[in-house]
Amino acid sequence: MPYFLLRLSPPRPAFPFDATEAEKALFGEHAAYWIARADAGEAIAVGPVFEASGAWGLALVEAADEAAALALGEADPVIRARTGFSYAVSTVPSLILRPH
């Protein structure tokens, strides 16, 4: 099955360092969602990336196609809440994985 990188863009450059209490609560739901996707075997790795230009989130997933990968992102509570987050999807044509 193909792999995809979902890049989660935050609503503003200072996020998560200036997150409101409501956003922190929403990110609890976000984490629970992705933990469930990992437990189901759909997500390989999920986490924040901190760069000098700002933070963003990644989800490396295994899905049937790009539409299915995007559907995983669209079901994320931070997207469903319509609070300014968005996902971009990129195909990962090959991946070397460490043995289990």
PDB file of N, CA and C in Angstrom:
ATOM      1  N   MET A   1       0.849  -1.173   0.000  1.00  0.00           N
ATOM      2  CA  MET A   1       0.000   0.000   0.000  1.00  0.00           C
ATOM      3  C   MET A   1       0.899   1.243   0.000  1.00  0.00           C
ATOM      4  N   PRO A   2       0.532   2.291  -0.705  1.00  0.00           N
ATOM      5  CA  PRO A   2       1.352   3.507  -0.788  1.00  0.00           C
ATOM      6  C   PRO A   2       1.418   4.300   0.525  1.00  0.00           C
ATOM      7  N   TYR A   3       2.462   5.120   0.604  1.00  0.00           N
ATOM      8  CA  TYR A   3       2.678   5.983   1.762  1.00  0.00           C
ATOM      9  C   TYR A   3       2.464   7.438   1.368  1.00  0.00           C
ATOM     10  N   PHE A   4       2.040   8.235   2.364  1.00  0.00           N
ATOM     11  CA  PHE A   4       1.796   9.656   2.139  1.00  0.00           C
ATOM     12  C   PHE A   4       2.233  10.444   3.362  1.00  0.00           C
ATOM     13  N   LEU A   5       2.712  11.656   3.113  1.00  0.00           N
ATOM     14  CA  LEU A   5       3.041  12.579   4.183  1.00  0.00           C
ATOM     15  C   LEU A   5       1.956  13.638   4.241  1.00  0.00           C
ATOM     16  N   LEU A   6       1.306  13.734   5.381  1.00  0.00           N
ATOM     17  CA  LEU A   6       0.326  14.791   5.607  1.00  0.00           C
ATOM     18  C   LEU A   6       1.015  15.868   6.439  1.00  0.00           C
ATOM     19  N   ARG A   7       1.074  17.068   5.902  1.00  0.00           N
ATOM     20  CA  ARG A   7       1.706  18.191   6.599  1.00  0.00           C
ATOM     21  C   ARG A   7       0.599  19.096   7.122  1.00  0.00           C
ATOM     22  N   LEU A   8       0.535  19.215   8.445  1.00  0.00           N
ATOM     23  CA  LEU A   8      -0.486  20.032   9.098  1.00  0.00           C
ATOM     24  C   LEU A   8       0.058  21.440   9.308  1.00  0.00           C
ATOM     25  N   SER A   9      -0.560  22.408   8.657  1.00  0.00           N
ATOM     26  CA  SER A   9      -0.179  23.813   8.829  1.00  0.00           C
ATOM     27  C   SER A   9      -1.068  24.440   9.894  1.00  0.00           C
ATOM     28  N   PRO A  10      -0.455  25.179  10.825  1.00  0.00           N
ATOM     29  CA  PRO A  10      -1.228  25.812  11.896  1.00  0.00           C
ATOM     30  C   PRO A  10      -1.875  27.113  11.427  1.00  0.00           C
ATOM     31  N   PRO A  11      -2.775  27.646  12.241  1.00  0.00           N
ATOM     32  CA  PRO A  11      -3.483  28.862  11.843  1.00  0.00           C
ATOM     33  C   PRO A  11      -2.637  30.135  11.917  1.00  0.00           C
ATOM     34  N   ARG A  12      -1.472  30.075  12.583  1.00  0.00           N
ATOM     35  CA  ARG A  12      -0.610  31.255  12.706  1.00  0.00           C
ATOM     36  C   ARG A  12       0.816  30.790  13.007  1.00  0.00           C
ATOM     37  N   PRO A  13       1.812  31.610  12.671  1.00  0.00           N
ATOM     38  CA  PRO A  13       3.215  31.204  12.816  1.00  0.00           C
ATOM     39  C   PRO A  13       3.642  30.884  14.245  1.00  0.00           C
ATOM     40  N   ALA A  14       3.093  31.529  15.242  1.00  0.00           N
ATOM     41  CA  ALA A  14       3.530  31.311  16.626  1.00  0.00           C
ATOM     42  C   ALA A  14       2.920  30.063  17.270  1.00  0.00           C
ATOM     43  N   PHE A  15       1.995  29.405  16.582  1.00  0.00           N
ATOM     44  CA  PHE A  15       1.387  28.207  17.135  1.00  0.00           C
ATOM     45  C   PHE A  15       2.428  27.097  17.181  1.00  0.00           C
ATOM     46  N   PRO A  16       2.540  26.301  18.199  1.00  0.00           N
ATOM     47  CA  PRO A  16       1.678  26.074  19.349  1.00  0.00           C
ATOM     48  C   PRO A  16       2.072  26.881  20.590  1.00  0.00           C
ATOM     49  N   PHE A  17       3.074  27.725  20.444  1.00  0.00           N
ATOM     50  CA  PHE A  17       3.597  28.430  21.608  1.00  0.00           C
ATOM     51  C   PHE A  17       2.620  29.447  22.191  1.00  0.00           C
ATOM     52  N   ASP A  18       1.663  29.877  21.380  1.00  0.00           N
ATOM     53  CA  ASP A  18       0.660  30.828  21.865  1.00  0.00           C
ATOM     54  C   ASP A  18      -0.742  30.211  21.868  1.00  0.00           C
ATOM     55  N   ALA A  19      -0.820  28.887  21.970  1.00  0.00           N
ATOM     56  CA  ALA A  19      -2.109  28.190  21.915  1.00  0.00           C
ATOM     57  C   ALA A  19      -3.032  28.628  23.048  1.00  0.00           C
ATOM     58  N   THR A  20      -4.293  28.811  22.699  1.00  0.00           N
ATOM     59  CA  THR A  20      -5.309  29.134  23.697  1.00  0.00           C
ATOM     60  C   THR A  20      -5.705  27.860  24.439  1.00  0.00           C
ATOM     61  N   GLU A  21      -6.428  28.017  25.520  1.00  0.00           N
ATOM     62  CA  GLU A  21      -6.910  26.843  26.262  1.00  0.00           C
ATOM     63  C   GLU A  21      -7.811  25.983  25.378  1.00  0.00           C
ATOM     64  N   ALA A  22      -8.650  26.617  24.563  1.00  0.00           N
ATOM     65  CA  ALA A  22      -9.528  25.861  23.668  1.00  0.00           C
ATOM     66  C   ALA A  22      -8.708  25.070  22.649  1.00  0.00           C
ATOM     67  N   GLU A  23      -7.642  25.674  22.119  1.00  0.00           N
ATOM     68  CA  GLU A  23      -6.788  24.971  21.153  1.00  0.00           C
ATOM     69  C   GLU A  23      -6.046  23.821  21.821  1.00  0.00           C
ATOM     70  N   LYS A  24      -5.614  24.013  23.050  1.00  0.00           N
ATOM     71  CA  LYS A  24      -4.942  22.928  23.776  1.00  0.00           C
ATOM     72  C   LYS A  24      -5.889  21.751  23.973  1.00  0.00           C
ATOM     73  N   ALA A  25      -7.141  22.035  24.308  1.00  0.00           N
ATOM     74  CA  ALA A  25      -8.136  20.966  24.468  1.00  0.00           C
ATOM     75  C   ALA A  25      -8.374  20.262  23.137  1.00  0.00           C
ATOM     76  N   LEU A  26      -8.467  21.034  22.056  1.00  0.00           N
ATOM     77  CA  LEU A  26      -8.667  20.462  20.734  1.00  0.00           C
ATOM     78  C   LEU A  26      -7.490  19.572  20.347  1.00  0.00           C
ATOM     79  N   PHE A  27      -6.289  19.955  20.760  1.00  0.00           N
ATOM     80  CA  PHE A  27      -5.130  19.138  20.438  1.00  0.00           C
ATOM     81  C   PHE A  27      -5.113  17.845  21.238  1.00  0.00           C
ATOM     82  N   GLY A  28      -5.788  17.787  22.364  1.00  0.00           N
ATOM     83  CA  GLY A  28      -5.975  16.515  23.059  1.00  0.00           C
ATOM     84  C   GLY A  28      -6.787  15.562  22.202  1.00  0.00           C
ATOM     85  N   GLU A  29      -7.834  16.085  21.551  1.00  0.00           N
ATOM     86  CA  GLU A  29      -8.651  15.275  20.639  1.00  0.00           C
ATOM     87  C   GLU A  29      -7.829  14.864  19.416  1.00  0.00           C
ATOM     88  N   HIS A  30      -7.043  15.793  18.916  1.00  0.00           N
ATOM     89  CA  HIS A  30      -6.165  15.550  17.766  1.00  0.00           C
ATOM     90  C   HIS A  30      -5.215  14.391  18.082  1.00  0.00           C
ATOM     91  N   ALA A  31      -4.573  14.428  19.240  1.00  0.00           N
ATOM     92  CA  ALA A  31      -3.653  13.361  19.634  1.00  0.00           C
ATOM     93  C   ALA A  31      -4.381  12.025  19.764  1.00  0.00           C
ATOM     94  N   ALA A  32      -5.540  12.026  20.386  1.00  0.00           N
ATOM     95  CA  ALA A  32      -6.307  10.787  20.542  1.00  0.00           C
ATOM     96  C   ALA A  32      -6.693  10.208  19.178  1.00  0.00           C
ATOM     97  N   TYR A  33      -7.065  11.082  18.245  1.00  0.00           N
ATOM     98  CA  TYR A  33      -7.424  10.644  16.894  1.00  0.00           C
ATOM     99  C   TYR A  33      -6.243   9.925  16.236  1.00  0.00           C
ATOM    100  N   TRP A  34      -5.050  10.549  16.300  1.00  0.00           N
ATOM    101  CA  TRP A  34      -3.897   9.962  15.627  1.00  0.00           C
ATOM    102  C   TRP A  34      -3.365   8.734  16.352  1.00  0.00           C
ATOM    103  N   ILE A  35      -3.509   8.678  17.655  1.00  0.00           N
ATOM    104  CA  ILE A  35      -3.138   7.452  18.379  1.00  0.00           C
ATOM    105  C   ILE A  35      -4.016   6.294  17.896  1.00  0.00           C
ATOM    106  N   ALA A  36      -5.295   6.560  17.711  1.00  0.00           N
ATOM    107  CA  ALA A  36      -6.207   5.529  17.201  1.00  0.00           C
ATOM    108  C   ALA A  36      -5.837   5.123  15.783  1.00  0.00           C
ATOM    109  N   ARG A  37      -5.416   6.080  14.954  1.00  0.00           N
ATOM    110  CA  ARG A  37      -5.009   5.758  13.584  1.00  0.00           C
ATOM    111  C   ARG A  37      -3.721   4.916  13.602  1.00  0.00           C
ATOM    112  N   ALA A  38      -2.818   5.208  14.529  1.00  0.00           N
ATOM    113  CA  ALA A  38      -1.595   4.400  14.656  1.00  0.00           C
ATOM    114  C   ALA A  38      -1.942   2.997  15.123  1.00  0.00           C
ATOM    115  N   ASP A  39      -2.837   2.895  16.103  1.00  0.00           N
ATOM    116  CA  ASP A  39      -3.260   1.588  16.605  1.00  0.00           C
ATOM    117  C   ASP A  39      -3.932   0.763  15.507  1.00  0.00           C
ATOM    118  N   ALA A  40      -4.611   1.436  14.574  1.00  0.00           N
ATOM    119  CA  ALA A  40      -5.287   0.751  13.473  1.00  0.00           C
ATOM    120  C   ALA A  40      -4.335   0.411  12.327  1.00  0.00           C
ATOM    121  N   GLY A  41      -3.076   0.857  12.428  1.00  0.00           N
ATOM    122  CA  GLY A  41      -2.098   0.568  11.393  1.00  0.00           C
ATOM    123  C   GLY A  41      -2.104   1.548  10.235  1.00  0.00           C
ATOM    124  N   GLU A  42      -2.884   2.610  10.323  1.00  0.00           N
ATOM    125  CA  GLU A  42      -2.950   3.591   9.230  1.00  0.00           C
ATOM    126  C   GLU A  42      -1.842   4.629   9.335  1.00  0.00           C
ATOM    127  N   ALA A  43      -1.490   5.043  10.541  1.00  0.00           N
ATOM    128  CA  ALA A  43      -0.444   6.038  10.746  1.00  0.00           C
ATOM    129  C   ALA A  43       0.839   5.339  11.183  1.00  0.00           C
ATOM    130  N   ILE A  44       1.933   5.689  10.540  1.00  0.00           N
ATOM    131  CA  ILE A  44       3.230   5.118  10.868  1.00  0.00           C
ATOM    132  C   ILE A  44       3.926   5.983  11.910  1.00  0.00           C
ATOM    133  N   ALA A  45       3.848   7.292  11.723  1.00  0.00           N
ATOM    134  CA  ALA A  45       4.481   8.246  12.640  1.00  0.00           C
ATOM    135  C   ALA A  45       3.704   9.554  12.588  1.00  0.00           C
ATOM    136  N   VAL A  46       3.538  10.177  13.747  1.00  0.00           N
ATOM    137  CA  VAL A  46       2.819  11.443  13.848  1.00  0.00           C
ATOM    138  C   VAL A  46       3.520  12.292  14.895  1.00  0.00           C
ATOM    139  N   GLY A  47       3.693  13.572  14.605  1.00  0.00           N
ATOM    140  CA  GLY A  47       4.298  14.435  15.611  1.00  0.00           C
ATOM    141  C   GLY A  47       4.553  15.838  15.111  1.00  0.00           C
ATOM    142  N   PRO A  48       4.949  16.715  16.036  1.00  0.00           N
ATOM    143  CA  PRO A  48       5.245  18.096  15.659  1.00  0.00           C
ATOM    144  C   PRO A  48       6.664  18.213  15.098  1.00  0.00           C
ATOM    145  N   VAL A  49       6.847  19.213  14.250  1.00  0.00           N
ATOM    146  CA  VAL A  49       8.154  19.546  13.704  1.00  0.00           C
ATOM    147  C   VAL A  49       8.398  21.013  14.030  1.00  0.00           C
ATOM    148  N   PHE A  50       9.510  21.293  14.712  1.00  0.00           N
ATOM    149  CA  PHE A  50       9.843  22.671  15.060  1.00  0.00           C
ATOM    150  C   PHE A  50      10.972  23.141  14.149  1.00  0.00           C
ATOM    151  N   GLU A  51      10.703  24.208  13.399  1.00  0.00           N
ATOM    152  CA  GLU A  51      11.685  24.827  12.518  1.00  0.00           C
ATOM    153  C   GLU A  51      11.843  26.279  12.939  1.00  0.00           C
ATOM    154  N   ALA A  52      12.909  26.911  12.495  1.00  0.00           N
ATOM    155  CA  ALA A  52      13.130  28.319  12.822  1.00  0.00           C
ATOM    156  C   ALA A  52      11.973  29.189  12.319  1.00  0.00           C
ATOM    157  N   SER A  53      11.362  28.797  11.206  1.00  0.00           N
ATOM    158  CA  SER A  53      10.274  29.586  10.625  1.00  0.00           C
ATOM    159  C   SER A  53       8.914  29.301  11.256  1.00  0.00           C
ATOM    160  N   GLY A  54       8.842  28.310  12.137  1.00  0.00           N
ATOM    161  CA  GLY A  54       7.581  27.971  12.787  1.00  0.00           C
ATOM    162  C   GLY A  54       7.370  26.475  12.861  1.00  0.00           C
ATOM    163  N   ALA A  55       6.379  26.097  13.604  1.00  0.00           N
ATOM    164  CA  ALA A  55       6.089  24.679  13.810  1.00  0.00           C
ATOM    165  C   ALA A  55       5.023  24.206  12.830  1.00  0.00           C
ATOM    166  N   TRP A  56       5.044  22.915  12.550  1.00  0.00           N
ATOM    167  CA  TRP A  56       4.012  22.269  11.752  1.00  0.00           C
ATOM    168  C   TRP A  56       3.930  20.816  12.203  1.00  0.00           C
ATOM    169  N   GLY A  57       2.915  20.129  11.769  1.00  0.00           N
ATOM    170  CA  GLY A  57       2.735  18.745  12.182  1.00  0.00           C
ATOM    171  C   GLY A  57       2.883  17.795  11.013  1.00  0.00           C
ATOM    172  N   LEU A  58       3.338  16.582  11.319  1.00  0.00           N
ATOM    173  CA  LEU A  58       3.431  15.586  10.259  1.00  0.00           C
ATOM    174  C   LEU A  58       2.692  14.328  10.664  1.00  0.00           C
ATOM    175  N   ALA A  59       2.134  13.701   9.675  1.00  0.00           N
ATOM    176  CA  ALA A  59       1.563  12.366   9.826  1.00  0.00           C
ATOM    177  C   ALA A  59       2.020  11.574   8.609  1.00  0.00           C
ATOM    178  N   LEU A  60       2.792  10.554   8.844  1.00  0.00           N
ATOM    179  CA  LEU A  60       3.211   9.650   7.783  1.00  0.00           C
ATOM    180  C   LEU A  60       2.225   8.486   7.821  1.00  0.00           C
ATOM    181  N   VAL A  61       1.485   8.309   6.737  1.00  0.00           N
ATOM    182  CA  VAL A  61       0.400   7.325   6.729  1.00  0.00           C
ATOM    183  C   VAL A  61       0.547   6.353   5.574  1.00  0.00           C
ATOM    184  N   GLU A  62      -0.119   5.233   5.732  1.00  0.00           N
ATOM    185  CA  GLU A  62      -0.245   4.239   4.679  1.00  0.00           C
ATOM    186  C   GLU A  62      -1.715   4.216   4.291  1.00  0.00           C
ATOM    187  N   ALA A  63      -1.990   4.431   3.002  1.00  0.00           N
ATOM    188  CA  ALA A  63      -3.382   4.506   2.540  1.00  0.00           C
ATOM    189  C   ALA A  63      -3.475   3.974   1.115  1.00  0.00           C
ATOM    190  N   ALA A  64      -4.669   3.621   0.706  1.00  0.00           N
ATOM    191  CA  ALA A  64      -4.891   3.050  -0.620  1.00  0.00           C
ATOM    192  C   ALA A  64      -4.498   4.026  -1.730  1.00  0.00           C
ATOM    193  N   ASP A  65      -4.776   5.305  -1.514  1.00  0.00           N
ATOM    194  CA  ASP A  65      -4.465   6.324  -2.514  1.00  0.00           C
ATOM    195  C   ASP A  65      -4.472   7.700  -1.850  1.00  0.00           C
ATOM    196  N   GLU A  66      -4.191   8.726  -2.628  1.00  0.00           N
ATOM    197  CA  GLU A  66      -4.106  10.081  -2.089  1.00  0.00           C
ATOM    198  C   GLU A  66      -5.432  10.533  -1.480  1.00  0.00           C
ATOM    199  N   ALA A  67      -6.536  10.157  -2.096  1.00  0.00           N
ATOM    200  CA  ALA A  67      -7.849  10.536  -1.563  1.00  0.00           C
ATOM    201  C   ALA A  67      -8.073   9.924  -0.186  1.00  0.00           C
ATOM    202  N   ALA A  68      -7.670   8.686  -0.009  1.00  0.00           N
ATOM    203  CA  ALA A  68      -7.821   8.033   1.297  1.00  0.00           C
ATOM    204  C   ALA A  68      -6.909   8.677   2.333  1.00  0.00           C
ATOM    205  N   ALA A  69      -5.702   9.064   1.923  1.00  0.00           N
ATOM    206  CA  ALA A  69      -4.789   9.751   2.843  1.00  0.00           C
ATOM    207  C   ALA A  69      -5.374  11.101   3.247  1.00  0.00           C
ATOM    208  N   LEU A  70      -5.892  11.831   2.283  1.00  0.00           N
ATOM    209  CA  LEU A  70      -6.503  13.128   2.583  1.00  0.00           C
ATOM    210  C   LEU A  70      -7.716  12.968   3.489  1.00  0.00           C
ATOM    211  N   ALA A  71      -8.468  11.897   3.303  1.00  0.00           N
ATOM    212  CA  ALA A  71      -9.629  11.643   4.162  1.00  0.00           C
ATOM    213  C   ALA A  71      -9.208  11.445   5.614  1.00  0.00           C
ATOM    214  N   LEU A  72      -8.050  10.840   5.842  1.00  0.00           N
ATOM    215  CA  LEU A  72      -7.544  10.711   7.212  1.00  0.00           C
ATOM    216  C   LEU A  72      -7.318  12.092   7.816  1.00  0.00           C
ATOM    217  N   GLY A  73      -6.723  12.984   7.043  1.00  0.00           N
ATOM    218  CA  GLY A  73      -6.502  14.343   7.522  1.00  0.00           C
ATOM    219  C   GLY A  73      -7.798  15.099   7.743  1.00  0.00           C
ATOM    220  N   GLU A  74      -8.748  14.950   6.843  1.00  0.00           N
ATOM    221  CA  GLU A  74     -10.019  15.675   6.954  1.00  0.00           C
ATOM    222  C   GLU A  74     -10.836  15.223   8.151  1.00  0.00           C
ATOM    223  N   ALA A  75     -10.618  14.000   8.626  1.00  0.00           N
ATOM    224  CA  ALA A  75     -11.341  13.492   9.793  1.00  0.00           C
ATOM    225  C   ALA A  75     -10.697  13.922  11.113  1.00  0.00           C
ATOM    226  N   ASP A  76      -9.527  14.540  11.056  1.00  0.00           N
ATOM    227  CA  ASP A  76      -8.828  15.018  12.249  1.00  0.00           C
ATOM    228  C   ASP A  76      -9.693  16.084  12.930  1.00  0.00           C
ATOM    229  N   PRO A  77      -9.866  16.001  14.239  1.00  0.00           N
ATOM    230  CA  PRO A  77     -10.681  16.998  14.948  1.00  0.00           C
ATOM    231  C   PRO A  77     -10.237  18.446  14.740  1.00  0.00           C
ATOM    232  N   VAL A  78      -8.937  18.700  14.535  1.00  0.00           N
ATOM    233  CA  VAL A  78      -8.519  20.091  14.318  1.00  0.00           C
ATOM    234  C   VAL A  78      -8.995  20.619  12.974  1.00  0.00           C
ATOM    235  N   ILE A  79      -9.199  19.739  12.007  1.00  0.00           N
ATOM    236  CA  ILE A  79      -9.737  20.155  10.706  1.00  0.00           C
ATOM    237  C   ILE A  79     -11.255  20.296  10.801  1.00  0.00           C
ATOM    238  N   ARG A  80     -11.895  19.324  11.414  1.00  0.00           N
ATOM    239  CA  ARG A  80     -13.357  19.360  11.547  1.00  0.00           C
ATOM    240  C   ARG A  80     -13.827  20.568  12.350  1.00  0.00           C
ATOM    241  N   ALA A  81     -12.989  21.066  13.274  1.00  0.00           N
ATOM    242  CA  ALA A  81     -13.362  22.223  14.092  1.00  0.00           C
ATOM    243  C   ALA A  81     -13.273  23.535  13.308  1.00  0.00           C
ATOM    244  N   ARG A  82     -12.682  23.499  12.138  1.00  0.00           N
ATOM    245  CA  ARG A  82     -12.555  24.695  11.278  1.00  0.00           C
ATOM    246  C   ARG A  82     -11.938  25.877  12.023  1.00  0.00           C
ATOM    247  N   THR A  83     -10.769  25.636  12.591  1.00  0.00           N
ATOM    248  CA  THR A  83     -10.078  26.667  13.366  1.00  0.00           C
ATOM    249  C   THR A  83      -8.836  27.200  12.660  1.00  0.00           C
ATOM    250  N   GLY A  84      -8.720  26.956  11.361  1.00  0.00           N
ATOM    251  CA  GLY A  84      -7.623  27.518  10.588  1.00  0.00           C
ATOM    252  C   GLY A  84      -6.477  26.577  10.277  1.00  0.00           C
ATOM    253  N   PHE A  85      -6.565  25.327  10.690  1.00  0.00           N
ATOM    254  CA  PHE A  85      -5.551  24.333  10.359  1.00  0.00           C
ATOM    255  C   PHE A  85      -5.851  23.745   8.984  1.00  0.00           C
ATOM    256  N   SER A  86      -4.813  23.268   8.306  1.00  0.00           N
ATOM    257  CA  SER A  86      -5.022  22.619   7.011  1.00  0.00           C
ATOM    258  C   SER A  86      -3.930  21.586   6.775  1.00  0.00           C
ATOM    259  N   TYR A  87      -4.270  20.577   5.987  1.00  0.00           N
ATOM    260  CA  TYR A  87      -3.312  19.541   5.606  1.00  0.00           C
ATOM    261  C   TYR A  87      -2.958  19.671   4.135  1.00  0.00           C
ATOM    262  N   ALA A  88      -1.692  19.427   3.822  1.00  0.00           N
ATOM    263  CA  ALA A  88      -1.232  19.220   2.451  1.00  0.00           C
ATOM    264  C   ALA A  88      -0.754  17.776   2.392  1.00  0.00           C
ATOM    265  N   VAL A  89      -1.031  17.103   1.289  1.00  0.00           N
ATOM    266  CA  VAL A  89      -0.677  15.692   1.144  1.00  0.00           C
ATOM    267  C   VAL A  89       0.393  15.551   0.069  1.00  0.00           C
ATOM    268  N   SER A  90       1.435  14.802   0.384  1.00  0.00           N
ATOM    269  CA  SER A  90       2.497  14.494  -0.576  1.00  0.00           C
ATOM    270  C   SER A  90       2.685  12.983  -0.637  1.00  0.00           C
ATOM    271  N   THR A  91       2.883  12.479  -1.840  1.00  0.00           N
ATOM    272  CA  THR A  91       3.149  11.057  -2.029  1.00  0.00           C
ATOM    273  C   THR A  91       4.582  10.745  -1.620  1.00  0.00           C
ATOM    274  N   VAL A  92       4.754   9.638  -0.917  1.00  0.00           N
ATOM    275  CA  VAL A  92       6.088   9.132  -0.573  1.00  0.00           C
ATOM    276  C   VAL A  92       6.259   7.860  -1.420  1.00  0.00           C
ATOM    277  N   PRO A  93       6.996   7.950  -2.542  1.00  0.00           N
ATOM    278  CA  PRO A  93       7.035   6.831  -3.473  1.00  0.00           C
ATOM    279  C   PRO A  93       7.747   5.587  -2.968  1.00  0.00           C
ATOM    280  N   SER A  94       8.682   5.762  -2.043  1.00  0.00           N
ATOM    281  CA  SER A  94       9.323   4.591  -1.442  1.00  0.00           C
ATOM    282  C   SER A  94       9.751   4.962  -0.034  1.00  0.00           C
ATOM    283  N   LEU A  95       9.852   3.964   0.816  1.00  0.00           N
ATOM    284  CA  LEU A  95      10.164   4.208   2.207  1.00  0.00           C
ATOM    285  C   LEU A  95      10.955   3.043   2.760  1.00  0.00           C
ATOM    286  N   ILE A  96      12.053   3.340   3.405  1.00  0.00           N
ATOM    287  CA  ILE A  96      12.833   2.306   4.088  1.00  0.00           C
ATOM    288  C   ILE A  96      12.385   2.327   5.546  1.00  0.00           C
ATOM    289  N   LEU A  97      11.898   1.219   6.026  1.00  0.00           N
ATOM    290  CA  LEU A  97      11.421   1.105   7.399  1.00  0.00           C
ATOM    291  C   LEU A  97      12.351   0.201   8.192  1.00  0.00           C
ATOM    292  N   ARG A  98      12.565   0.533   9.438  1.00  0.00           N
ATOM    293  CA  ARG A  98      13.362  -0.356  10.280  1.00  0.00           C
ATOM    294  C   ARG A  98      12.532  -1.597  10.584  1.00  0.00           C
ATOM    295  N   PRO A  99      13.209  -2.710  10.816  1.00  0.00           N
ATOM    296  CA  PRO A  99      12.460  -3.936  11.147  1.00  0.00           C
ATOM    297  C   PRO A  99      11.755  -3.778  12.495  1.00  0.00           C
ATOM    298  N   HIS A 100      10.655  -4.471  12.657  1.00  0.00           N
ATOM    299  CA  HIS A 100       9.886  -4.377  13.917  1.00  0.00           C
ATOM    300  C   HIS A 100      10.601  -5.078  15.018  1.00  0.00           C
TER     301      HIS A 100
END
